XYZ file of C-alpha atoms in Angstrom:
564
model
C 0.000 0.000 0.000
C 1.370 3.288 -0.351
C 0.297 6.281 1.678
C 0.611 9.904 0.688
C 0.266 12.612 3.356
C -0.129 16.693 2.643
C 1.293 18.270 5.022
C 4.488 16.915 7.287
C 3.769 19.077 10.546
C 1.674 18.122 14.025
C -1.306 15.615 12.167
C 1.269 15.044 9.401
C 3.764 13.247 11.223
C 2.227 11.409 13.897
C 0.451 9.857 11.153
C 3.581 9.223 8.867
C 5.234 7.499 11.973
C 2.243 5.765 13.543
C 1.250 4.213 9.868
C 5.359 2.901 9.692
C 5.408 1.572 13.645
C 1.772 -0.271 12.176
C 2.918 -1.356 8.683
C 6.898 -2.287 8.032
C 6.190 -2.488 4.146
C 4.057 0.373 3.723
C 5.394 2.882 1.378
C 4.536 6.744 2.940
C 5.744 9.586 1.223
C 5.095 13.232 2.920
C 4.354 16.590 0.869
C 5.995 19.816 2.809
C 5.502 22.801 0.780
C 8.130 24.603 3.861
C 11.457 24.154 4.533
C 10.767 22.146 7.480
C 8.840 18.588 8.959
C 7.472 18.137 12.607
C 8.585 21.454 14.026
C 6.672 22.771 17.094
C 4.584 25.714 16.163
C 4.111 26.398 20.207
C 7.556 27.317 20.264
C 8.013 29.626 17.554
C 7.714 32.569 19.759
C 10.663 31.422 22.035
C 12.981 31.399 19.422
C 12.143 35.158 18.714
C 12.849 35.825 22.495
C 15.876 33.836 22.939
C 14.184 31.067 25.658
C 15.039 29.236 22.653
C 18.834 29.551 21.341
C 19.315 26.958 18.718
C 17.060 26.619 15.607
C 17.663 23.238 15.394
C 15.516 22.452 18.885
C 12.359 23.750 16.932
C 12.251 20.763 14.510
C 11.771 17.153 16.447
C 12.684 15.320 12.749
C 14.401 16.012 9.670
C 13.729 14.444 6.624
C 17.372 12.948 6.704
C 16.112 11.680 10.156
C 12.781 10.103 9.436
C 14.034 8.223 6.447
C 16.800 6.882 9.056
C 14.726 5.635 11.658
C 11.143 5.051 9.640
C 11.783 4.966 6.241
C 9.840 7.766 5.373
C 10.204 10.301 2.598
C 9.527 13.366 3.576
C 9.885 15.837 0.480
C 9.863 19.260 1.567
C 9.577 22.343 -0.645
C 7.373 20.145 -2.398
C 3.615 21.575 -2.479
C 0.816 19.415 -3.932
C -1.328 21.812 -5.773
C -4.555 19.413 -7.300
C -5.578 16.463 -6.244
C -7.698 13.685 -8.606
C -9.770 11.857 -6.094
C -10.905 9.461 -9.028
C -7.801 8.855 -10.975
C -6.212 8.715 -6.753
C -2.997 11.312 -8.504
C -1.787 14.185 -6.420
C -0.117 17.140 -8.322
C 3.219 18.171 -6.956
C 5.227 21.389 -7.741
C 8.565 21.570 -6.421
C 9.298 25.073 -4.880
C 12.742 25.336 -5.936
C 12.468 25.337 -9.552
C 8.708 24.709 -10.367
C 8.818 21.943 -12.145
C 5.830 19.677 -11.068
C 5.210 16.124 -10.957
C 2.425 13.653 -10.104
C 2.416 11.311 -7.519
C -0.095 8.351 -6.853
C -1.987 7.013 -3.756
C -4.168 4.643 -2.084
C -4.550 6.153 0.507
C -4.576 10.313 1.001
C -3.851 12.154 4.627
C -4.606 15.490 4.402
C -2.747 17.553 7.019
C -2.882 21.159 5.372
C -3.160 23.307 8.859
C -4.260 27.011 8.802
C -2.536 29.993 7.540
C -2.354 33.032 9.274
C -5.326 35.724 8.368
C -3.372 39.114 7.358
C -6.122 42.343 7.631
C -7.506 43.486 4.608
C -6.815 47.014 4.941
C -4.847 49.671 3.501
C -0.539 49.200 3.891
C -0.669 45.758 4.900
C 1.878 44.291 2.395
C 5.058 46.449 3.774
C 7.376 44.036 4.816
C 7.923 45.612 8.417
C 4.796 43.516 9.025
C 4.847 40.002 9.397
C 2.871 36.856 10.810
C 3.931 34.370 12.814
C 3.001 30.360 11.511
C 6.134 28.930 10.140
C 9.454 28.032 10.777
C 10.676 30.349 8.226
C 8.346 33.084 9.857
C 10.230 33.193 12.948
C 13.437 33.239 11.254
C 12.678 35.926 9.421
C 11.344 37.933 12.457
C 14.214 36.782 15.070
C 16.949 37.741 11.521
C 15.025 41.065 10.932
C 15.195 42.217 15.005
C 19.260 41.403 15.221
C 19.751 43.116 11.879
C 17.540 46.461 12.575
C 17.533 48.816 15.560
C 13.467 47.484 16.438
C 13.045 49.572 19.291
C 9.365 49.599 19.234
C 6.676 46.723 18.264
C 3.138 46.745 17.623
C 1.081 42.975 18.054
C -2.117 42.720 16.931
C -3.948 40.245 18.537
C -4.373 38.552 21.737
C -4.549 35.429 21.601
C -1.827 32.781 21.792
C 0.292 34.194 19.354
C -0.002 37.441 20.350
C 0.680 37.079 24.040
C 3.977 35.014 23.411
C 4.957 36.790 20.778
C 4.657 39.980 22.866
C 6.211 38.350 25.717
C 9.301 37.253 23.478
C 9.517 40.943 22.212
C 9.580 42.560 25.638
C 12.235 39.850 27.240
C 14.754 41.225 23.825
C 13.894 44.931 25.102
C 11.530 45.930 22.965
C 8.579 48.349 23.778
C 5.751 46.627 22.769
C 1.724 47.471 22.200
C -0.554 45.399 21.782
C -3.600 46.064 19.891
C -7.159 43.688 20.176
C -10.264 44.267 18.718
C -12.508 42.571 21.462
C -12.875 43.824 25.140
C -10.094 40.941 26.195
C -7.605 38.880 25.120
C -7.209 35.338 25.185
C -11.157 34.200 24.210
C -10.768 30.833 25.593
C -10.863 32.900 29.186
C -14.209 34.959 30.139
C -13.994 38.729 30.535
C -13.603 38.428 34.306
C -11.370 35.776 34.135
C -9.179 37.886 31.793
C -9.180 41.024 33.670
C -6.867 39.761 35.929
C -4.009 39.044 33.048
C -5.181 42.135 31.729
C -3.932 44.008 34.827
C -0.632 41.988 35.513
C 0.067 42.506 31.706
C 0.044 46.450 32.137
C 2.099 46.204 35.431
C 4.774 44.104 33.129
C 4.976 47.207 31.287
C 3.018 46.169 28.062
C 0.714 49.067 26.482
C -2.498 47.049 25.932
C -5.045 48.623 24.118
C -8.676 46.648 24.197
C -11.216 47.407 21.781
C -9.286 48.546 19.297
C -9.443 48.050 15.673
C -6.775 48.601 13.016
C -7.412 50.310 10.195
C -3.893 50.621 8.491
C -0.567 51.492 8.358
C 1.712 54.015 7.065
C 4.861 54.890 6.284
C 6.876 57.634 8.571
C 10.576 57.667 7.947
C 12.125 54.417 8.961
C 9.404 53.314 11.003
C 5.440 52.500 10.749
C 2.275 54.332 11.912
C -0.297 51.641 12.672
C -3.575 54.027 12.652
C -5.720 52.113 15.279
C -9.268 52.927 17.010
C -9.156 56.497 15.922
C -6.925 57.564 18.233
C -3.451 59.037 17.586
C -1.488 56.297 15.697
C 1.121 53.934 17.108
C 4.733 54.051 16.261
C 6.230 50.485 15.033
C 9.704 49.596 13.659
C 7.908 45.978 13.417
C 4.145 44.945 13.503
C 3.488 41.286 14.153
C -0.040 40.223 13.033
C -1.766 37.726 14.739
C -5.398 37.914 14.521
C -6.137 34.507 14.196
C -6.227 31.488 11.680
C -8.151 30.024 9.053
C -8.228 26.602 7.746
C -6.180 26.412 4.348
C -8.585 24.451 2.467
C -8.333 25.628 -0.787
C -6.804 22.120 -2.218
C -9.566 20.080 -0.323
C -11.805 22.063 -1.692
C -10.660 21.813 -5.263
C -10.893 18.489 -5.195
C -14.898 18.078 -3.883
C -14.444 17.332 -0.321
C -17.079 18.747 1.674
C -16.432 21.770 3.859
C -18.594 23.689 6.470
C -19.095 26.983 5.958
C -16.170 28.228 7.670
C -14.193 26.469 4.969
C -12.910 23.529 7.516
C -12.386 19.855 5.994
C -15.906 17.913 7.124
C -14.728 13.965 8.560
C -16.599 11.500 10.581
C -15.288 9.998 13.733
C -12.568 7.673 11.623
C -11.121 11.344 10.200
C -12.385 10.105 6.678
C -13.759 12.528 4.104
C -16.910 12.716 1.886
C -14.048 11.258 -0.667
C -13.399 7.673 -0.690
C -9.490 7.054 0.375
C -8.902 10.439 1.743
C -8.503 11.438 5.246
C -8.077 14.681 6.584
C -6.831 15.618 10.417
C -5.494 18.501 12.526
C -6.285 22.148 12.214
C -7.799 22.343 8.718
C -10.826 19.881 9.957
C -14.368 20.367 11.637
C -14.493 18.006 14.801
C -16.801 17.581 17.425
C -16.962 19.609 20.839
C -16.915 17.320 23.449
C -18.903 18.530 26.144
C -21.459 20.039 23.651
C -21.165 17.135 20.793
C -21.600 19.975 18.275
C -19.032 20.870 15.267
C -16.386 22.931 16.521
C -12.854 24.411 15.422
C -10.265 23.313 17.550
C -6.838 24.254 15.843
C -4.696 22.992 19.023
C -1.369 20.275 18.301
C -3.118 17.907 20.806
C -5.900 17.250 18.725
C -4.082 17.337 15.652
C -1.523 14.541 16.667
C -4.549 12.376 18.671
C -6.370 12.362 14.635
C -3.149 11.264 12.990
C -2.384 8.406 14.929
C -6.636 7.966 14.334
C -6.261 7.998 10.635
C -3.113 5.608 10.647
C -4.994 3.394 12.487
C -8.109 3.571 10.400
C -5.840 2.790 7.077
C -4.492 -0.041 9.039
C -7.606 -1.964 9.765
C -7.391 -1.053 13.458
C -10.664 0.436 15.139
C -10.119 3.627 16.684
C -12.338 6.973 16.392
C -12.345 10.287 17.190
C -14.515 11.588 20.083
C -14.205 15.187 19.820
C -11.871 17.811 22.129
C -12.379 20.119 24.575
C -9.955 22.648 23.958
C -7.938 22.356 27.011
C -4.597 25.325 26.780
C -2.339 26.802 28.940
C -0.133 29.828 28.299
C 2.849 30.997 29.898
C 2.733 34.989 29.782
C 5.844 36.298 31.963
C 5.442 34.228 35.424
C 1.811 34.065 34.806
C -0.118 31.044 33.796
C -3.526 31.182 32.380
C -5.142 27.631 31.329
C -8.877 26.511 30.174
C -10.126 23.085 29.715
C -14.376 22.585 28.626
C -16.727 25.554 28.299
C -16.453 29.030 29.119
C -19.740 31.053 29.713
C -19.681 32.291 26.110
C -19.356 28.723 24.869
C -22.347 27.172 27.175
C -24.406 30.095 26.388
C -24.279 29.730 22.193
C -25.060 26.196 22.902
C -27.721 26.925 25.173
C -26.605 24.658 28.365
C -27.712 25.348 31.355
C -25.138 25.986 33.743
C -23.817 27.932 37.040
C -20.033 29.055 37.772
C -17.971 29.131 41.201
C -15.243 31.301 41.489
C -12.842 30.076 43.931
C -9.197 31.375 45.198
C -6.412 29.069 46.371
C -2.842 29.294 47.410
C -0.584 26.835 45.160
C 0.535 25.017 48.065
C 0.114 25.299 51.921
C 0.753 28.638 52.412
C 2.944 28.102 55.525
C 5.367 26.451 53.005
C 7.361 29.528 51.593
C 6.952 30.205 48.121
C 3.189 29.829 47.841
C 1.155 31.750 44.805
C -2.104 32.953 44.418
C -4.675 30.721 41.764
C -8.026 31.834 40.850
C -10.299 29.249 39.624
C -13.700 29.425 37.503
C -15.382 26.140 37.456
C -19.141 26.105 35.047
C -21.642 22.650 36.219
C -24.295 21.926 35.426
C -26.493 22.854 38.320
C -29.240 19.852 38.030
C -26.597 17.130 37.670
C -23.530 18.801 39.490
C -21.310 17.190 36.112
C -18.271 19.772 35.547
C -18.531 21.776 31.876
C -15.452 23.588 31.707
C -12.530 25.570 33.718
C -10.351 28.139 33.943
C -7.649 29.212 35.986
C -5.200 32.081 36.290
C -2.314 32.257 38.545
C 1.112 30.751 38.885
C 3.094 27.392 40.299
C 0.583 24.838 40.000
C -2.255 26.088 37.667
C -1.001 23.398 34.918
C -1.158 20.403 37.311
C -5.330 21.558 38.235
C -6.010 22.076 34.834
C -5.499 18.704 33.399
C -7.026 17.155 36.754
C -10.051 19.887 35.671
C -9.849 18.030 31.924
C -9.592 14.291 33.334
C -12.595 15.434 35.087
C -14.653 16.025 32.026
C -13.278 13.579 29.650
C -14.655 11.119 32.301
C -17.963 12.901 33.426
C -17.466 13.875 36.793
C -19.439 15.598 38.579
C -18.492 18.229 41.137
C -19.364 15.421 44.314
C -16.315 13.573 42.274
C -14.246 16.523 42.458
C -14.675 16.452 46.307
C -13.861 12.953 46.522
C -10.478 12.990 44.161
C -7.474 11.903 46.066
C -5.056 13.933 45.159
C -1.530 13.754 46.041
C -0.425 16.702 49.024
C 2.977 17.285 50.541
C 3.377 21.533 51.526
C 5.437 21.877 49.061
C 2.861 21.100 46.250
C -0.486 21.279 47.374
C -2.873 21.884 50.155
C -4.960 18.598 52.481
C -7.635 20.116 50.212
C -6.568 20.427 46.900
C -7.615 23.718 45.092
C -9.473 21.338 42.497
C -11.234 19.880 45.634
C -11.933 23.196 46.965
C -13.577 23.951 43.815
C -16.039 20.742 44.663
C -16.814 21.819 48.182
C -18.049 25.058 46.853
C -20.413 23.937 43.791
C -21.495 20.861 46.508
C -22.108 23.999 49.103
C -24.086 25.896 46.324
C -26.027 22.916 45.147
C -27.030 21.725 48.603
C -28.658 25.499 49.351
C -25.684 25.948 52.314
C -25.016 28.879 50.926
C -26.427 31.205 48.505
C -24.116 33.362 45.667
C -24.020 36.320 44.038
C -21.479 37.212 40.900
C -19.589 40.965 40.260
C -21.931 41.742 37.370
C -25.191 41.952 40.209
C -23.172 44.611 42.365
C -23.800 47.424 40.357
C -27.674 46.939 40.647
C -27.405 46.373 44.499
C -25.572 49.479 44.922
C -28.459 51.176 43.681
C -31.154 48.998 45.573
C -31.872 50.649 48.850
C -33.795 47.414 49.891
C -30.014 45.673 50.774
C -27.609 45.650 52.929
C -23.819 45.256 51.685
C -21.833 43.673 54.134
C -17.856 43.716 53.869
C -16.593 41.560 57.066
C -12.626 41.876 56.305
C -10.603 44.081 58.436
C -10.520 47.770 58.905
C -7.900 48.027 57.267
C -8.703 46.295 54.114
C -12.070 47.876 54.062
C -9.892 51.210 53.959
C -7.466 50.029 51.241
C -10.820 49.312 48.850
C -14.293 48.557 49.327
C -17.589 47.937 46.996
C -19.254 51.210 47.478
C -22.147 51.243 49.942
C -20.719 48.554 51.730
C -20.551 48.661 55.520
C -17.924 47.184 57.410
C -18.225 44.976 60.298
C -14.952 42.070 60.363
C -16.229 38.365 60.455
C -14.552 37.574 64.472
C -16.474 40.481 65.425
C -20.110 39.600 63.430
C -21.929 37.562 66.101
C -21.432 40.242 68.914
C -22.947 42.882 66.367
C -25.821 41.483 64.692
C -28.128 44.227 66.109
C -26.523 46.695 63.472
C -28.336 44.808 60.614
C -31.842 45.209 59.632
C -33.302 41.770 59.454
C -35.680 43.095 56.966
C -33.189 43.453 54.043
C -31.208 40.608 52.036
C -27.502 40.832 53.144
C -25.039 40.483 50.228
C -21.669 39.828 52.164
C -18.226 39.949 50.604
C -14.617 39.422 51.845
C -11.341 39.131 50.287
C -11.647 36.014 48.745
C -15.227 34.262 49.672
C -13.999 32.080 52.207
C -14.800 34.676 55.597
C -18.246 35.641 53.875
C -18.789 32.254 53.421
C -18.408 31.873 57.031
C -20.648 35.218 57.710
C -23.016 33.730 55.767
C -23.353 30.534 57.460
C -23.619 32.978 61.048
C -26.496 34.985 59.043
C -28.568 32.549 57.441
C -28.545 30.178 60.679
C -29.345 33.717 62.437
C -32.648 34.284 60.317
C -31.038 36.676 57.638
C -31.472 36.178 54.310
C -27.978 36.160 52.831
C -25.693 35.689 49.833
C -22.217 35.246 49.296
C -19.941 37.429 46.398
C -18.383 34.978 44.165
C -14.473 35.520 43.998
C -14.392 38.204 46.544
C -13.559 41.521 46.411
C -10.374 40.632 44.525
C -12.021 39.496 41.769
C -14.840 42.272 41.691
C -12.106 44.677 42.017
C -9.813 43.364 39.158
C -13.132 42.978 36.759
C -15.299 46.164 38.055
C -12.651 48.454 39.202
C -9.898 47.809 37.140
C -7.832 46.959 39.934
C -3.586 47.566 39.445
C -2.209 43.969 39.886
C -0.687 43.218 42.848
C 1.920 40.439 42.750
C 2.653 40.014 46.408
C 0.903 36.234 46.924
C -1.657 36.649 49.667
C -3.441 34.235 51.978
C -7.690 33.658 51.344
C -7.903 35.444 54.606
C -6.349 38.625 52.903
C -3.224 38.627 54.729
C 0.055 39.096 52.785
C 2.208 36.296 52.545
């Protein structure tokens, strides 16, 4: 049998090696219209910033090297440009001196990826500005910043790419801005959950500018004027573009394999096409969501390496399938970690599911173990059933480790009860007794079970203007003094029971602390009082980094709102 595969990158090559380790005889040849095979796109930026020294550590094969230890040929510089899925011939042209050729199959993986989306708007094409998908993309940009005097950089866009490639820019010294259309960056987050990155990013120094669009460039001396949102336009020796990706499709679709209307590569569960013989994985291909089971876009190297080794198998005879993704990510932004694993509130609200959110703070480790850092931690259920949707968390040591549990947790249907019951490995060093996933249990199980009664940031603005309610802050003087919800009065938790008589019974009590854990406990001393109380999600923290636009403050700090 002999297997041709487009594309030699994330799908590419785990398929390439999975269909040798399957078949010894199998002939596989790989199409690579760049310079390089298996590289790791995640660590592009790295390279740009130095984290990364050699270019060699960015490609995990050459083609020298997969012919040695598979017997694969991987042709690079070689980009099929027509496929016939009757005749089963793909059209190559070679790159360097395009002549073309035609190669035949029995078998077809397509593995085309995305390309970068460059705006449509008016001085685009100067070569100052530059995207960020390729090998030979970050060679060009790490070449052009040691041969010019960059001084100043202008990102647009905030996701992945645009964080890390900010990052990178700022670690070489360069005075970056960075430009994003919506009211955040990083969409797999929720506003709130963002605001916090938002506010450590500005205290890093970057010059982030939200709700922004950019509606060219021009020309000024040896630098660029990016003209963005109106305002006065931003000054750029280099402009790195990364507003997102689109599935390169454009062969596929040449050939009559269905797409969706976002131009992504339609496949079943075995990664097979509407076209006998052809297969198509990674980021170029509609899946399924997995917590939704509806068609998503997932353009992440986890699923794209989990469908190669699918379609290998499926050309083998073996019985595997797809089941879908769930997006789970995790960034590295200075010392900062942000991660998400299921649904955000954005995602459970287009696919109408009902759900409810905790938001929940925990140290990284016992915090009488030095070192410890603050984590905040979103967790969406499903309130009838208690089963866990999605999370997200933003901190530092440790977020990594409670995001995958958070993932294991949905691939296998747990429920929140489940969360509670995990045993989870503690020593100070690396964890609490109760685990900040397990934490995250104990609240939704506290919620669900009526102990307590919650109320979110977005509901305080109302309150403040509801004279029927009483706002209740029960930290310390001298927190209250240092920042307070407006309107709120301020009697400390350890001194609550004794003072009772200063509430009116008659109004709801909306209590808030720090963090949630002391109103939690006022609550409990309220509602087992007579009062009718509720408890502010997050704390005043998190209200204060979403609502107020809080400055971030990197000293780690206990739940109780004393300073580590």
């Amino acid at each position: 049998m002999k297997v041709v595969i487009i594309g030699g990158v994330a799908g590419g090559a785990t398929a390439a090696a999975r269909l040798r380790r399957l078949d010894e005889k199998m002939q596989i040849i790989i199409l690579e219209r760049s310079g390089f095979i298996s590289y790791a796109n995640c660590g592009l930026p790295y390279y740009i910033g130095g984290a990364i020294q050699e270019k060699r550590a960015l490609t995990l094969q050459t083609p020298q090297s997969f012919w040695k230890r598979f017997r694969i040929e991987a042709r690079v510089h070689n980009e099929a440009v027509a496929i016939d899925p009757v005749q089963k011939i793909v059209r190559v042209s070679r790159l360097d001196d395009g002549t073309e050729y035609e190669e035949s199959y029995d078998k077809l993986i397509l593995s085309p990826g995305a390309r970068a989306i460059r705006l449509p708007v008016p001085g685009a094409e100067d070569e100052r500005i530059m995207t960020l998908r390729t090998v030979e993309d970050t060679f060009r940009i790490r070449d052009y910043l040691e041969s010019y005097p960059v001084q100043r950089a202008v990102v647009i866009g905030g996701g992945f790419i645009g964080l890390e490639a900010a990052e990178n820019l700022m670690e070489r010294g360069v005075a970056t801005t960075l430009i994003q259309l919506d009211d955040q960056v990083l969409p797999p987050l929720d506003y709130d959950m963002a605001c916090q990155l938002h506010a450590y990013l500005r205290g890093k120094g970057l010059d982030l500018r939200l709700k922004t669009a950019v509606s060219g460039f021009r020309p000024e001396g040896d630098s660029l004027a990016v003209l963005a949102g109106g305002e006065e336009a931003v000054r750029a020796d280099l402009v790195l573009m990364a507003v997102g990706v689109t599935p390169d499709t454009a062969l596929a679709a040449s050939a009559g394999l269905a797409l969706n209307p976002r131009g992504a590569i339609i496949v079943n569960d075995r990664m097979e096409t509407s076209q006998q013989d052809i297969y198509a994985v990674g980021d170029a291909v509609e899946i399924r969501n997995f917590v939704t089971g509806a068609p998503a876009l997932i353009p992440l190297a986890g699923p794209a390496n989990k469908q190669g080794r699918i379609a290998a198998d499926q050309i083998c005879g073996r019985t595997s399938v797809y089941r879908g993704a769930q997006g789970s990510s995790v960034i590295k932004v200075f010392e900062m970690t942000a991660a998400a694993t299921g649904l955000n509130e954005k995602a459970a609200q287009a696919a109408g599911i009902a759900y409810d959110r905790v938001v929940t703070y925990s140290a990284s480790h016992a915090t009488y173990y030095p070192g410890a850092t603050d984590m905040t931690i979103k967790t969406l259920y499903e309130p009838e059933s208690g089963r866990i949707l999605g999370a997200q968390i933003v901190g530092f040591d440790g977020v990594d480790k409670r995001i995958d549990v958070m993932a294991a947790a949905i691939r296998a249907g747990m429920t929140a009860q489940d969360l509670e019951e995990l045993d989870l490995a503690y020593a100070p060093p690396y964890s609490s007794a109760k685990d900040p996933v397990n934490m995250a249990g104990f609240v939704i199980g506290n919620v669900r079970s009526g102990l307590v009664r919650q109320y979110h940031w977005q509901e305080v603005a109302d309150l403040q203007r509801d004279g029927s309610v009483t706002l209740l802050d029960v930290r310390t003087p001298g927190e209250y003094a240092n920042g307070h919800i407006a309107g709120a009065v301020n009697i400390p938790l350890d001194e609550l029971r004794e003072r009772l008589g200063e509430l009116d019974r008659g109004k709801p009590v909306y209590v808030n602390c720090f963090s949630g854990l002391r109103s939690y406990i006022a609550c409990r001393i309220l509602t087992q009082d007579g009062f009718d109380c509720r408890n502010l999600s997050g704390g005043y923290r998190f209200y204060a980094y979403v609502a107020q636009d809080q400055e971030f403050d990197p000293t780690p700090t206990h739940p109780c709102g004393i300073k580590i």
